[in-house]
CSV table of C-alpha atoms in Angstrom, one decimal:
chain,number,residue,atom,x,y,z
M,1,UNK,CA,110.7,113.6,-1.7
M,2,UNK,CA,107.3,115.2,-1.7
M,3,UNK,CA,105.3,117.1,0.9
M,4,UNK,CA,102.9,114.3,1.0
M,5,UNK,CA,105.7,111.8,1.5
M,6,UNK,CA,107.4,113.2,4.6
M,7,UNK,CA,103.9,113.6,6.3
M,8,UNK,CA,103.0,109.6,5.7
M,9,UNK,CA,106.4,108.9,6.9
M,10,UNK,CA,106.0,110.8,10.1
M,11,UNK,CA,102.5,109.0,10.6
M,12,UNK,CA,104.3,105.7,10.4
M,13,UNK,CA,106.8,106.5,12.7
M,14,UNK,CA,104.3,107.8,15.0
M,15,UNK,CA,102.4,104.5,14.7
M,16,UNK,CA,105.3,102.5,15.4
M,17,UNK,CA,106.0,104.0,18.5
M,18,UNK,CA,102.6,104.0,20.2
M,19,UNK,CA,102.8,100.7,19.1
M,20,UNK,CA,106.1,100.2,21.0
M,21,UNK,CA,105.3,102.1,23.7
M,22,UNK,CA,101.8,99.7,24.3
M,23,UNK,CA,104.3,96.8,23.9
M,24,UNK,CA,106.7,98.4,26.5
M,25,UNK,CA,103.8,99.1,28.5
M,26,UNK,CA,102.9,95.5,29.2
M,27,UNK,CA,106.0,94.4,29.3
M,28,UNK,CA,106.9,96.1,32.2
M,29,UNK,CA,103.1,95.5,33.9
M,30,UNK,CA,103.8,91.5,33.3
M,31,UNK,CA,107.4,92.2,34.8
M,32,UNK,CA,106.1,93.8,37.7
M,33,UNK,CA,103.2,91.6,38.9
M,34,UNK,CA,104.8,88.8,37.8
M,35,UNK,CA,102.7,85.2,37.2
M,36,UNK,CA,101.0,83.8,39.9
M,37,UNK,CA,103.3,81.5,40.5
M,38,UNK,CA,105.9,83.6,41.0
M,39,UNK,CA,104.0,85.6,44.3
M,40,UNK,CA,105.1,83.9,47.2
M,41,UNK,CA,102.0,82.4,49.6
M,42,UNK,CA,99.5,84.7,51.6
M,43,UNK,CA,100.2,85.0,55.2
M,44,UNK,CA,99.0,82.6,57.6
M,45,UNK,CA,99.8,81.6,61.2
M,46,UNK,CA,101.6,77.9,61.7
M,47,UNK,CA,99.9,77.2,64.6
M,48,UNK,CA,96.7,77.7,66.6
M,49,UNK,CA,96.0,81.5,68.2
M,50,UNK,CA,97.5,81.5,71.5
M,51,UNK,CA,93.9,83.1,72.7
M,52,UNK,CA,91.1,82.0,71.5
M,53,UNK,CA,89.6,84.3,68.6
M,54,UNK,CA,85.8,84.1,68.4
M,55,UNK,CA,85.0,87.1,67.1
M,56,UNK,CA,83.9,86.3,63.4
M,57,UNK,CA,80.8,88.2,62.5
M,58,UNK,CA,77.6,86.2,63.1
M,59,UNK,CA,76.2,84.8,60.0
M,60,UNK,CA,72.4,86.1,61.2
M,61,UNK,CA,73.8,89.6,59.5
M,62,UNK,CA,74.1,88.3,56.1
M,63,UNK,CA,70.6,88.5,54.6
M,64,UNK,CA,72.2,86.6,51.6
M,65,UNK,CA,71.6,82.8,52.0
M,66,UNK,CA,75.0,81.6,50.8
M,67,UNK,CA,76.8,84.2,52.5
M,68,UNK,CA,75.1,83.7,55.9
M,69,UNK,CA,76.3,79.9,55.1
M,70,UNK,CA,79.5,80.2,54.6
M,71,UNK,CA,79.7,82.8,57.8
M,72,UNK,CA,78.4,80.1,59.8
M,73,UNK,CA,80.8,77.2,58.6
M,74,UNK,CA,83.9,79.8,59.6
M,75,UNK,CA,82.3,80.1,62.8
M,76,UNK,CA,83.0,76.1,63.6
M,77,UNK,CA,86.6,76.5,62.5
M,78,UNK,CA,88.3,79.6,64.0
M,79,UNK,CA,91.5,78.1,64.8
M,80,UNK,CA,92.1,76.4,61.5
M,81,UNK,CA,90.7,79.5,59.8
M,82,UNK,CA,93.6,81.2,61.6
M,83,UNK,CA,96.2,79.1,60.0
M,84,UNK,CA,95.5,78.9,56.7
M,85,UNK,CA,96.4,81.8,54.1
M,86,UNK,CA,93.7,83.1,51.9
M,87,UNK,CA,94.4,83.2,48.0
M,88,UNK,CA,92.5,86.4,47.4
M,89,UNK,CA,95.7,87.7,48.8
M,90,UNK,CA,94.0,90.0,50.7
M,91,UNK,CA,96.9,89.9,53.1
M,92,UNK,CA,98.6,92.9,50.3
M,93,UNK,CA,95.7,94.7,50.0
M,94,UNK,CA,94.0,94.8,53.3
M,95,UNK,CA,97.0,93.7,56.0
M,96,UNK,CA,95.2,90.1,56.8
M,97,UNK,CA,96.7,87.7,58.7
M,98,UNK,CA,95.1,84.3,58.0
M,99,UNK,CA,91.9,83.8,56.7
M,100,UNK,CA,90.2,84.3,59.9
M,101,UNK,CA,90.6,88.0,59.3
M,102,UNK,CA,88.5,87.8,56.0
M,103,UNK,CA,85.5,86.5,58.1
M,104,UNK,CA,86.1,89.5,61.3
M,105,UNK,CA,85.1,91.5,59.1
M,106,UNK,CA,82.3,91.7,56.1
M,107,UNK,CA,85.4,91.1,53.6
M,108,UNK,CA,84.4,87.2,53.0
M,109,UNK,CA,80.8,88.1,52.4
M,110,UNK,CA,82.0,89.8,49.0
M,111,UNK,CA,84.8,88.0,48.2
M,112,UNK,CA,84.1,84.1,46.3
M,113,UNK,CA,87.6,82.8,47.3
M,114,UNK,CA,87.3,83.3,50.9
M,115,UNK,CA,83.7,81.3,51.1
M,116,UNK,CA,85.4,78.5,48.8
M,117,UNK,CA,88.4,78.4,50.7
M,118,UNK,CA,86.2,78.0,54.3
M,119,UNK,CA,84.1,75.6,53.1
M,120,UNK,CA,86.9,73.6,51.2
M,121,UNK,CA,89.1,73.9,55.0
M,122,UNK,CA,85.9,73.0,56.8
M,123,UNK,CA,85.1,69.6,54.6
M,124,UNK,CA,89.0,68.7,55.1
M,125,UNK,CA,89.1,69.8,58.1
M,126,UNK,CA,86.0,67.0,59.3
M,127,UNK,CA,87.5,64.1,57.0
M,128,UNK,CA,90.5,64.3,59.3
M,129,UNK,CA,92.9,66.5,57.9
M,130,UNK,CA,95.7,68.5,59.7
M,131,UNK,CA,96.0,72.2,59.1
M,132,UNK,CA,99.3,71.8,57.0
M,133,UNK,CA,97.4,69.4,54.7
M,134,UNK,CA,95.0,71.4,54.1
M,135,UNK,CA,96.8,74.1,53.5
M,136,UNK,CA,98.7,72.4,51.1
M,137,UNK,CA,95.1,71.5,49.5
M,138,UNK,CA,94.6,74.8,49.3
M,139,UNK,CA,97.6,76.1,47.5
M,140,UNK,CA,97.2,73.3,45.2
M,141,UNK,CA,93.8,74.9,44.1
M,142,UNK,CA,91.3,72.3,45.6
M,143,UNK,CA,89.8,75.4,47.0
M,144,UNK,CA,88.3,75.6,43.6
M,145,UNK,CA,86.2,72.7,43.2
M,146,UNK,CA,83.7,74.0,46.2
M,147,UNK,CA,80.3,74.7,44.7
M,148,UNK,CA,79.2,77.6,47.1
M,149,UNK,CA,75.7,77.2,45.4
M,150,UNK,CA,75.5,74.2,46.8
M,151,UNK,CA,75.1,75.2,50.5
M,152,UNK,CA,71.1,75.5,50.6
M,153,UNK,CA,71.0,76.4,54.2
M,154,UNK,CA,73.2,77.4,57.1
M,155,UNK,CA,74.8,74.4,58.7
M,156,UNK,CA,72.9,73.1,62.2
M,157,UNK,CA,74.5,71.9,64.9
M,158,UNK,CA,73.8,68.6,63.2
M,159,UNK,CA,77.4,67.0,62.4
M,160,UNK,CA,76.2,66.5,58.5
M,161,UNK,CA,78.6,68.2,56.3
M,162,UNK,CA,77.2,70.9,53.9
M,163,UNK,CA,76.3,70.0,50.4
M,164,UNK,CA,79.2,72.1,49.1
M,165,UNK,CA,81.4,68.8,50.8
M,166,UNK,CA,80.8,66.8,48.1
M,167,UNK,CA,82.9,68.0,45.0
């Protein structure tokens, strides 16, 4: 074997194990977040509050026209905002409860799936349906067919459903 030989050889074998170990690498990251599917649902309370939470952030703060929206559609629906989960899963990352808790604070006013998921609850919520329906909506992704850029202008006290309603 020749000098030049051995020093290819050990270049391939280093290859092949940064190779490997990128392989191993994502098996074990797929392993350990797992598919969505596999995460069980975010928190959420089965019932209404047992005192009555108002205290989700006026939308008058929001300079943003969508956001300021969407904060004043959550402000309608408290109680069912307190029973459904929120599929941002904030509940890991920031110890939420519901998706109330995204809208206490200024959490839903960057975060998409919050403002779908309230508008989606609040359009259900006026055609009639319970709480466990829509949550079951939710979880079944109908969250996602909510055009947030469809809400022009922060709901009256009209009872005319926002644009974003019809999807």
């Amino acid at each position: 074997m020749y000098v030049g030989d051995a020093a290819r050889e050990r270049r391939r074998f280093r290859r092949g194990g940064v190779l490997a170990s990128g392989v191993l690498a994502v098996v074990v990251a797929a392993l350990a977040y797992g598919s969505g599917e596999d995460m069980p649902a975010p928190r959420y309370h089965t019932g209404p509050p047992s005192q009555a939470f108002r205290n989700i952030l006026p939308a008058t703060l929001f300079s943003d026209l969508e956001v300021s929206s969407v904060y004043a559609v959550a402000a309608k629906i408290p109680d069912l905002l307190y029973q459904l989960p929120c599929y941002c899963y904030c509940d890991r990352t920031m110890s939420h409860q519901s998706l109330l808790d995204c809208f206490r604070g200024k959490h839903a006013a960057e975060c998409d799936i919050c403002r779908q998921e309230a508008v989606f609850a609040y359009c259900e919520h006026r055609k009639g349906l319970s709480p466990a329906r829509i949550r079951k909506a939710i979880a079944e992704g109908g969250w996602e067919r909510v055009d947030l850029r469809r809400l022009s202008s922060p709901l009256s006290s009209s009872r005319r459903r926002p644009d974003a309603c019809t999807y």
